[in-house]
DNA sequence: TAGATTGTTAATCGATTAACAATC
DNA sequence: TAGATTGTTAATCGATTAACAATC
């Protein structure tokens, strides 16, 4: 964080962090949280780097971009560092998420408990198929898609997961944007077209696995 | 591809393509395959770039890294380009994959039909829980984990997906490496430690979704 | 004090973009 | 021929790594 004086007013430079760094932060956090309770209270960037097999300068630079609690010769207080990372990443305040598509993947995500740790609360899933509505197997409800608009507007939900068949992905995407969704994670191989004010992330598990397979075949 | 003469022998430079490019190739391929049958037989890098909202030079450079079929003023023959990309990415010959963990996610992946298109064949899932063994709901079998070693060795399967609870991830990882698995896709938030000759990819859905959420909250 | 560790400044590396000659 | 499009070479940009001064 940098402070600038401009015409007598203090302007705080918006902490603009690159996406590459942003993707590494949860990895540091995960490791720190996995440390046993009886571990020493401080840790050095060198130690973190060695365990995670990263460059130590990179770790130090990444952490410096987020917080300011490193002490020469001592390192970082683990508790504080966890706190800083969680605060920075927004894991401390909950964000509601809905899922569209209650097929096998949709249901798996709906009942996955691990989201909470990342500040995410899956509220409900939606589907067009009446036979999956209700949901006996989970504590989280599955509603008919016609209820989506009302729920999202009432609860001001802005994040949606698309887990429908690829053919209906674009239609569903357009629909949930109309319902107020602003950020979309798409598990379909179909590349969604969205307005510029909407954020869309594409997760193509099959493509990722195929690249892993290619990497293996090349590793002679 | 470049050819070099060295002491009278033709050496074909190994087509070493960066990971960033590699990740974009399936996107091009997906778009090309989505084109209707009555579309014109040729397409230009400019068109592809515009549709996918990428730089046109980038598209051209990426494609040039893979194939050599672009013709000035005409563009690329769609059929041939699809063929080149599929061949390059290895989607044409099948690779067998096993899944460890037949919980909700494991089962979702087991019955997902979309892998075939990427040259991947999910052979079976494995679990320790006797109640999920057998699998009534799918054409693909679920075996007890004790059968894993034998099957992988018999079929020479080298790719494994870990979809078990985070606590058992490392133990399962060590075990399947012993069984001959060489490339691992881990859906657990736990960061696996693997020997240097083993490839491990980590997919942390919750972390990705959390970053999407953060991006949204910053987009003022 | 000396050693370990931090954060920063400079150098390197790789990827993207811009400019342009080649060509159907 | 002129225009569209390719692939390549050069310039820019961003990220990683190396070097080093500051410090507990």
Coordinates of C-alpha atoms (C1' of nucleotides) in Angstrom, one line a residue:
Chain A
X1 CA 0.0 0.0 0.0
X2 CA 1.3 3.4 -0.9
X3 CA 0.1 6.8 0.2
X4 CA 0.2 9.9 -2.0
X5 CA -0.5 13.5 -1.1
X6 CA -2.4 15.3 -3.8
X7 CA -3.7 18.8 -3.1
X8 CA -3.7 18.1 0.6
X9 CA -5.8 15.0 0.4
X10 CA -4.4 11.6 1.3
X11 CA -5.1 9.2 -1.5
X12 CA -4.7 5.5 -0.8
X13 CA -3.5 3.7 -3.9
X14 CA -5.9 0.9 -4.6
X15 CA -3.9 -2.3 -3.8
X16 CA -3.9 -3.6 -7.3
X17 CA -2.6 -7.2 -7.2
X18 CA -2.0 -9.2 -10.3
X19 CA -4.0 -12.4 -11.0
X20 CA -0.9 -14.6 -10.7
X21 CA -0.2 -13.4 -7.2
X22 CA -3.8 -13.7 -6.3
X23 CA -3.9 -17.3 -7.3
X24 CA -0.9 -18.1 -5.1
X25 CA -2.2 -16.5 -1.9
X26 CA -4.7 -19.2 -1.1
X27 CA -1.9 -21.7 -1.4
X28 CA 0.1 -20.0 1.2
X29 CA -2.9 -19.7 3.4
X30 CA -3.8 -23.3 3.0
X31 CA -0.3 -24.3 4.1
X32 CA -0.3 -22.0 7.1
X33 CA -3.6 -23.3 8.3
X34 CA -2.3 -26.9 8.0
X35 CA 0.5 -26.2 10.5
X36 CA 0.0 -28.0 13.8
X37 CA -0.9 -26.1 16.9
X38 CA 2.4 -26.8 18.6
X39 CA 4.4 -25.4 15.7
X40 CA 6.6 -22.4 16.4
X41 CA 4.6 -19.1 16.3
X42 CA 6.8 -17.5 13.6
X43 CA 7.7 -18.7 10.1
X44 CA 10.0 -17.4 7.5
X45 CA 9.3 -17.0 3.8
X46 CA 12.2 -19.3 3.2
X47 CA 10.5 -22.1 5.0
X48 CA 7.2 -21.6 3.2
X49 CA 9.0 -21.5 -0.1
X50 CA 10.9 -24.7 0.5
X51 CA 7.8 -26.6 1.6
X52 CA 5.7 -25.4 -1.3
X53 CA 8.6 -25.6 -3.8
X54 CA 8.5 -22.0 -4.8
X55 CA 11.1 -19.2 -5.0
X56 CA 11.7 -17.6 -1.6
X57 CA 11.8 -14.1 -3.1
X58 CA 8.5 -14.7 -4.8
X59 CA 6.9 -15.7 -1.5
X60 CA 8.3 -12.7 0.2
X61 CA 7.2 -10.4 -2.6
X62 CA 3.7 -11.9 -2.6
X63 CA 3.3 -11.5 1.1
X64 CA 4.7 -8.0 1.0
X65 CA 2.0 -7.1 -1.5
X66 CA -0.7 -8.1 1.0
X67 CA 0.6 -7.2 4.4
X68 CA 3.4 -5.6 6.3
X69 CA 4.1 -7.9 9.2
X70 CA 7.4 -9.5 8.3
X71 CA 10.2 -8.9 10.7
X72 CA 13.8 -9.3 9.7
X73 CA 15.5 -12.3 11.4
X74 CA 12.1 -13.4 12.9
X75 CA 9.8 -13.9 9.9
X76 CA 6.0 -13.7 10.0
X77 CA 3.8 -14.5 13.0
X78 CA 1.7 -17.4 11.6
X79 CA -1.5 -16.4 13.4
X80 CA -1.3 -12.8 12.1
X81 CA -0.3 -13.9 8.6
X82 CA -3.3 -16.2 8.4
X83 CA -5.4 -13.3 9.6
X84 CA -4.0 -10.9 7.0
X85 CA -4.4 -13.3 4.1
X86 CA -8.0 -14.3 5.1
X87 CA -9.0 -10.6 5.4
X88 CA -7.3 -9.6 2.2
X89 CA -8.9 -12.5 0.3
X90 CA -12.3 -11.8 1.8
X91 CA -12.7 -15.2 3.4
X92 CA -13.9 -13.6 6.6
X93 CA -17.2 -12.3 5.4
X94 CA -19.6 -14.7 3.7
X95 CA -20.8 -14.4 0.1
X96 CA -23.9 -16.2 -1.0
X97 CA -23.8 -18.3 -4.1
X98 CA -26.5 -20.2 -6.1
X99 CA -26.1 -23.2 -8.4
X100 CA -28.0 -23.7 -11.6
X101 CA -28.3 -27.4 -12.6
X102 CA -28.9 -30.1 -10.0
X103 CA -27.4 -32.9 -11.9
X104 CA -24.6 -35.0 -10.3
X105 CA -22.0 -32.1 -10.4
X106 CA -24.5 -29.6 -9.1
X107 CA -25.5 -31.8 -6.2
X108 CA -21.9 -32.5 -5.4
X109 CA -21.1 -28.8 -5.2
X110 CA -24.4 -28.2 -3.3
X111 CA -23.4 -30.6 -0.5
X112 CA -19.7 -29.8 -0.4
X113 CA -18.8 -28.5 3.0
X114 CA -15.4 -27.0 2.1
X115 CA -16.8 -23.7 0.6
X116 CA -17.4 -22.2 4.1
X117 CA -13.7 -21.9 4.8
X118 CA -13.3 -19.7 1.7
X119 CA -16.1 -17.3 2.8
X120 CA -18.6 -18.9 0.5
X121 CA -22.1 -20.0 1.3
X122 CA -24.0 -22.1 -1.2
X123 CA -27.6 -21.1 -0.7
X124 CA -29.5 -23.4 -3.0
X125 CA -29.5 -25.1 -6.4
X126 CA -32.1 -24.7 -9.2
X127 CA -33.2 -27.1 -11.9
X128 CA -36.0 -27.5 -14.5
X129 CA -36.5 -31.2 -13.7
X130 CA -39.3 -31.6 -11.2
X131 CA -37.9 -35.0 -10.1
X132 CA -34.8 -33.5 -8.5
X133 CA -36.7 -30.6 -6.8
X134 CA -36.8 -30.7 -3.0
X135 CA -33.7 -32.8 -2.3
X136 CA -33.9 -35.4 0.4
X137 CA -30.2 -36.0 0.6
X138 CA -28.9 -32.6 1.6
X139 CA -29.6 -29.9 4.0
X140 CA -29.5 -27.4 1.1
X141 CA -32.7 -27.0 -0.9
X142 CA -33.2 -27.6 -4.7
X143 CA -35.8 -25.3 -6.2
X144 CA -37.5 -25.0 -9.6
X145 CA -35.6 -22.5 -11.8
X146 CA -38.7 -20.3 -11.8
X147 CA -37.9 -19.4 -8.2
X148 CA -34.4 -18.2 -9.0
X149 CA -35.2 -14.6 -9.8
X150 CA -37.1 -14.0 -6.7
X151 CA -34.6 -15.6 -4.4
X152 CA -31.6 -13.8 -5.9
X153 CA -33.3 -10.5 -5.7
X154 CA -34.5 -10.9 -2.2
X155 CA -31.2 -12.1 -0.9
X156 CA -29.1 -9.9 -3.2
X157 CA -27.1 -12.9 -4.5
X158 CA -24.6 -12.0 -7.2
X159 CA -22.6 -15.2 -7.7
X160 CA -23.8 -18.1 -9.7
X161 CA -22.5 -21.5 -10.7
X162 CA -23.6 -23.0 -14.0
X163 CA -23.7 -26.8 -13.9
X164 CA -26.2 -27.6 -16.6
X165 CA -25.7 -29.4 -19.9
X166 CA -23.6 -27.5 -22.4
X167 CA -26.5 -26.9 -24.8
X168 CA -28.4 -24.8 -22.3
X169 CA -25.4 -23.0 -20.8
X170 CA -25.8 -19.8 -22.8
X171 CA -29.6 -19.6 -22.2
X172 CA -29.2 -20.2 -18.5
X173 CA -26.4 -17.6 -18.4
X174 CA -28.5 -14.9 -20.0
X175 CA -31.3 -15.8 -17.7
X176 CA -29.4 -15.5 -14.4
X177 CA -27.8 -12.3 -15.5
X178 CA -31.3 -10.9 -15.9
X179 CA -31.9 -12.1 -12.3
X180 CA -29.1 -10.0 -11.0
X181 CA -26.1 -12.4 -11.1
X182 CA -22.9 -10.5 -11.7
X183 CA -20.2 -13.2 -11.5
X184 CA -20.5 -16.6 -13.1
X185 CA -18.5 -19.8 -12.8
X186 CA -19.2 -22.0 -15.7
X187 CA -18.5 -25.7 -15.6
X188 CA -19.7 -26.3 -19.1
X189 CA -17.2 -26.6 -22.0
X190 CA -19.3 -24.0 -23.8
X191 CA -17.6 -20.5 -23.9
X192 CA -20.2 -18.1 -22.6
X193 CA -20.8 -14.7 -24.1
X194 CA -21.4 -12.1 -21.4
X195 CA -21.8 -8.3 -21.2
X196 CA -18.6 -6.4 -20.2
X197 CA -19.8 -5.7 -16.7
X198 CA -20.3 -9.4 -15.9
X199 CA -17.4 -11.6 -14.8
X200 CA -17.3 -15.1 -16.2
X201 CA -14.8 -17.8 -15.2
X202 CA -14.6 -21.0 -17.2
X203 CA -13.6 -24.3 -15.6
X204 CA -13.2 -27.0 -18.1
X205 CA -12.3 -30.1 -16.2
X206 CA -12.0 -32.3 -19.2
X207 CA -9.7 -29.9 -21.0
X208 CA -7.5 -29.6 -17.9
X209 CA -7.3 -33.3 -17.6
X210 CA -6.5 -33.7 -21.3
X211 CA -3.6 -31.2 -20.9
X212 CA -2.3 -33.2 -17.9
X213 CA -2.5 -36.3 -20.1
X214 CA -0.6 -34.5 -22.9
X215 CA 2.1 -33.3 -20.5
X216 CA 2.5 -36.9 -19.3
X217 CA 2.9 -38.2 -22.8
X218 CA 5.6 -35.7 -23.6
X219 CA 7.6 -36.3 -20.5
X220 CA 9.8 -38.9 -22.1
Chain B
X1 CA 8.2 -26.8 -36.3
X2 CA 11.8 -26.1 -37.4
X3 CA 14.2 -28.4 -39.2
X4 CA 17.9 -28.3 -38.6
X5 CA 20.7 -30.0 -40.4
X6 CA 23.5 -31.2 -38.2
X7 CA 26.2 -33.4 -39.6
X8 CA 23.9 -34.6 -42.4
X9 CA 21.1 -35.7 -40.1
X10 CA 17.8 -33.9 -40.0
X11 CA 16.9 -33.0 -36.5
X12 CA 13.3 -32.1 -35.8
X13 CA 13.2 -29.5 -33.0
X14 CA 10.9 -30.7 -30.3
X15 CA 7.8 -28.5 -30.5
X16 CA 8.1 -27.0 -27.1
X17 CA 5.0 -25.0 -26.5
X18 CA 4.5 -22.9 -23.4
X19 CA 1.7 -23.7 -20.9
X20 CA -0.2 -20.4 -21.6
X21 CA -0.5 -21.3 -25.3
X22 CA -1.4 -24.9 -24.5
X23 CA -4.3 -23.7 -22.3
X24 CA -5.7 -21.6 -25.2
X25 CA -5.6 -24.3 -27.8
X26 CA -8.7 -26.2 -26.5
X27 CA -10.6 -22.9 -26.5
X28 CA -9.9 -22.4 -30.2
X29 CA -10.8 -26.0 -30.9
X30 CA -14.0 -25.8 -28.9
X31 CA -15.1 -22.8 -30.9
X32 CA -14.2 -24.3 -34.3
X33 CA -16.2 -27.5 -33.4
X34 CA -19.2 -25.4 -32.5
X35 CA -19.4 -23.9 -36.0
X36 CA -22.5 -25.0 -37.9
X37 CA -22.1 -27.4 -40.8
X38 CA -23.1 -24.8 -43.4
X39 CA -20.5 -22.3 -42.2
X40 CA -17.8 -21.3 -44.8
X41 CA -15.0 -23.8 -45.1
X42 CA -12.3 -21.3 -44.2
X43 CA -11.9 -19.0 -41.3
X44 CA -9.4 -16.2 -40.5
X45 CA -7.5 -15.7 -37.3
X46 CA -9.2 -12.3 -37.1
X47 CA -12.6 -13.8 -37.0
X48 CA -11.6 -16.3 -34.3
X49 CA -10.0 -13.5 -32.3
X50 CA -13.1 -11.3 -32.5
X51 CA -15.5 -14.0 -31.4
X52 CA -13.3 -15.2 -28.5
X53 CA -12.3 -11.6 -27.6
X54 CA -8.6 -12.2 -27.9
X55 CA -5.8 -10.5 -29.8
X56 CA -5.7 -11.5 -33.5
X57 CA -1.9 -11.7 -33.5
X58 CA -2.0 -14.0 -30.5
X59 CA -4.4 -16.3 -32.2
X60 CA -2.2 -16.4 -35.4
X61 CA 0.9 -17.0 -33.4
X62 CA -0.7 -19.7 -31.3
X63 CA -1.9 -21.5 -34.4
X64 CA 1.4 -21.1 -36.2
X65 CA 3.0 -22.8 -33.2
X66 CA 0.9 -25.9 -33.8
X67 CA 0.3 -26.1 -37.6
X68 CA 1.3 -24.7 -40.9
X69 CA -1.9 -24.5 -42.8
X70 CA -2.8 -20.8 -42.8
X71 CA -3.0 -19.3 -46.3
X72 CA -2.7 -15.5 -46.8
X73 CA -6.0 -13.9 -47.9
X74 CA -7.8 -17.2 -47.3
X75 CA -7.2 -18.1 -43.7
X76 CA -7.4 -21.6 -42.3
X77 CA -9.5 -24.5 -43.5
X78 CA -11.7 -25.2 -40.6
X79 CA -11.8 -29.0 -41.0
X80 CA -8.0 -29.2 -41.3
X81 CA -7.5 -26.8 -38.4
X82 CA -9.7 -28.9 -36.1
X83 CA -7.8 -32.0 -37.2
X84 CA -4.4 -30.4 -36.5
X85 CA -5.5 -29.2 -33.1
X86 CA -7.0 -32.5 -32.1
X87 CA -3.9 -34.3 -33.3
X88 CA -1.5 -32.0 -31.5
X89 CA -3.5 -32.0 -28.3
X90 CA -3.7 -35.8 -28.4
X91 CA -7.5 -35.9 -28.4
X92 CA -7.5 -38.5 -31.1
X93 CA -6.0 -41.4 -29.2
X94 CA -7.7 -42.5 -26.0
X95 CA -6.0 -42.3 -22.6
X96 CA -7.4 -44.3 -19.7
X97 CA -8.1 -42.6 -16.4
X98 CA -9.1 -43.9 -13.0
X99 CA -10.9 -42.0 -10.2
X100 CA -10.2 -42.6 -6.5
X101 CA -13.1 -41.6 -4.3
X102 CA -16.7 -42.4 -5.3
X103 CA -18.4 -39.7 -3.3
X104 CA -20.6 -37.3 -5.0
X105 CA -17.9 -35.6 -7.0
X106 CA -16.2 -38.9 -7.9
X107 CA -19.5 -40.3 -9.2
X108 CA -20.2 -37.1 -11.1
X109 CA -16.9 -37.4 -12.9
X110 CA -17.4 -41.1 -13.4
X111 CA -20.6 -40.6 -15.3
X112 CA -19.7 -37.5 -17.2
X113 CA -19.8 -38.2 -20.9
X114 CA -17.8 -35.2 -22.0
X115 CA -14.4 -36.6 -21.4
X116 CA -14.5 -38.8 -24.6
X117 CA -14.2 -35.7 -26.8
X118 CA -10.9 -34.9 -25.2
X119 CA -9.4 -38.3 -25.7
X120 CA -10.0 -39.4 -22.2
X121 CA -11.7 -42.6 -21.1
X122 CA -12.7 -42.9 -17.4
X123 CA -12.3 -46.6 -16.7
X124 CA -13.5 -47.0 -13.2
X125 CA -13.7 -45.4 -9.7
X126 CA -12.4 -46.9 -6.5
X127 CA -13.5 -46.4 -2.9
X128 CA -13.0 -47.9 0.6
X129 CA -16.7 -47.7 1.4
X130 CA -18.3 -51.0 0.7
X131 CA -21.7 -49.4 0.4
X132 CA -20.8 -47.5 -2.8
X133 CA -19.1 -50.5 -4.5
X134 CA -20.7 -51.9 -7.6
X135 CA -22.6 -48.9 -8.7
X136 CA -26.2 -49.3 -9.9
X137 CA -26.5 -45.9 -11.5
X138 CA -23.8 -45.9 -14.0
X139 CA -22.3 -48.0 -16.8
X140 CA -18.9 -47.5 -15.3
X141 CA -17.9 -49.7 -12.3
X142 CA -16.9 -48.8 -8.8
X143 CA -14.4 -51.2 -7.2
X144 CA -12.9 -51.5 -3.8
X145 CA -9.6 -49.7 -3.6
X146 CA -7.8 -53.0 -3.1
X147 CA -8.4 -53.8 -6.8
X148 CA -6.7 -50.6 -7.9
X149 CA -3.2 -51.9 -8.1
X150 CA -4.1 -54.9 -10.2
X151 CA -6.3 -53.0 -12.7
X152 CA -3.8 -50.1 -13.2
X153 CA -1.0 -52.5 -13.8
X154 CA -3.0 -54.8 -16.1
X155 CA -4.3 -51.9 -18.2
X156 CA -1.2 -49.8 -17.8
X157 CA -3.2 -46.8 -16.5
X158 CA -1.1 -43.8 -15.6
X159 CA -3.6 -41.1 -14.9
X160 CA -5.5 -40.8 -11.7
X161 CA -8.1 -38.4 -10.3
X162 CA -8.2 -37.9 -6.5
X163 CA -11.7 -37.1 -5.2
X164 CA -11.4 -38.3 -1.6
X165 CA -11.7 -36.3 1.6
X166 CA -8.8 -33.9 2.1
X167 CA -7.5 -35.8 5.1
X168 CA -6.8 -38.9 3.0
X169 CA -5.5 -37.2 -0.1
X170 CA -1.8 -37.6 0.6
X171 CA -2.1 -41.3 1.7
X172 CA -4.2 -42.1 -1.4
X173 CA -1.7 -40.1 -3.6
X174 CA 1.3 -42.1 -2.2
X175 CA -0.7 -45.4 -2.8
X176 CA -1.7 -44.8 -6.4
X177 CA 1.9 -43.7 -7.3
X178 CA 3.0 -47.1 -6.0
X179 CA 0.3 -48.6 -8.3
X180 CA 1.9 -47.0 -11.3
X181 CA 0.0 -43.7 -11.6
X182 CA 2.3 -41.0 -13.1
X183 CA -0.1 -38.0 -13.5
X184 CA -2.5 -36.9 -10.8
X185 CA -5.4 -34.4 -10.8
X186 CA -6.2 -33.5 -7.2
X187 CA -9.6 -32.1 -6.4
X188 CA -8.7 -31.7 -2.7
X189 CA -7.6 -28.5 -1.1
X190 CA -4.7 -30.4 0.3
X191 CA -1.4 -29.6 -1.6
X192 CA 0.1 -33.0 -2.5
X193 CA 3.8 -33.8 -2.1
X194 CA 4.9 -35.9 -5.0
X195 CA 8.3 -37.2 -6.4
X196 CA 9.8 -35.1 -9.2
X197 CA 8.9 -37.6 -11.9
X198 CA 5.2 -37.5 -11.0
X199 CA 3.0 -34.7 -12.4
X200 CA 0.4 -33.3 -10.1
X201 CA -2.3 -30.7 -10.9
X202 CA -4.3 -29.1 -8.2
X203 CA -7.9 -28.0 -8.9
X204 CA -9.3 -26.1 -6.0
X205 CA -12.8 -25.2 -6.9
X206 CA -13.6 -23.4 -3.7
X207 CA -10.5 -21.2 -4.0
X208 CA -11.3 -20.4 -7.6
X209 CA -14.8 -19.4 -6.7
X210 CA -13.5 -17.3 -3.8
X211 CA -11.2 -15.4 -6.2
X212 CA -14.2 -14.8 -8.5
X213 CA -16.1 -13.5 -5.5
X214 CA -13.2 -11.2 -4.6
X215 CA -12.9 -9.9 -8.1
X216 CA -16.6 -9.1 -8.0
X217 CA -16.3 -7.2 -4.7
X218 CA -13.5 -5.1 -6.1
X219 CA -15.2 -4.2 -9.3
X220 CA -16.7 -1.0 -8.0
Chain C
dT1 C1' 28.7 -8.5 16.9
dA2 C1' 27.3 -11.9 13.4
dG3 C1' 23.7 -14.4 11.1
dA4 C1' 19.2 -14.7 9.5
dT5 C1' 15.7 -12.6 7.4
dT6 C1' 13.2 -8.8 5.5
dG7 C1' 11.8 -5.7 1.6
dT8 C1' 13.5 -3.1 -2.4
dT9 C1' 16.0 -2.1 -6.5
dA10 C1' 18.0 -3.8 -10.7
dA11 C1' 18.5 -7.6 -14.2
dT12 C1' 16.6 -11.3 -16.6
dC13 C1' 13.2 -13.8 -18.7
dG14 C1' 9.0 -14.8 -21.1
dA15 C1' 4.7 -13.4 -23.1
dT16 C1' 2.0 -10.0 -25.5
dT17 C1' 1.5 -6.5 -28.8
dA18 C1' 2.9 -3.7 -32.7
dA19 C1' 4.9 -3.1 -37.2
dC20 C1' 5.7 -5.0 -41.5
dA21 C1' 7.2 -7.8 -45.4
dA22 C1' 5.3 -11.8 -48.0
dT23 C1' 1.6 -13.8 -50.7
dC24 C1' -2.7 -15.7 -52.6
Chain D
dT1 C1' -3.7 -4.7 -59.3
dA2 C1' -5.5 -4.0 -54.5
dG3 C1' -7.1 -5.8 -50.3
dA4 C1' -7.0 -9.2 -47.0
dT5 C1' -4.6 -12.2 -44.5
dT6 C1' -0.5 -14.8 -43.1
dG7 C1' 3.8 -15.4 -40.4
dT8 C1' 7.9 -13.0 -38.6
dT9 C1' 10.8 -9.6 -36.6
dA10 C1' 11.1 -5.9 -33.3
dA11 C1' 9.2 -3.3 -29.2
dT12 C1' 6.7 -3.3 -25.1
dC13 C1' 5.0 -5.1 -21.1
dG14 C1' 4.7 -7.8 -17.0
dA15 C1' 6.5 -11.3 -14.0
dT16 C1' 10.3 -13.8 -12.0
dT17 C1' 14.8 -13.9 -10.3
dA18 C1' 19.1 -12.0 -8.6
dA19 C1' 21.6 -8.7 -5.8
dC20 C1' 21.8 -6.0 -1.8
dA21 C1' 21.0 -2.7 1.8
dA22 C1' 18.3 -2.5 6.2
dT23 C1' 17.4 -4.5 10.6
dC24 C1' 16.1 -7.3 14.6

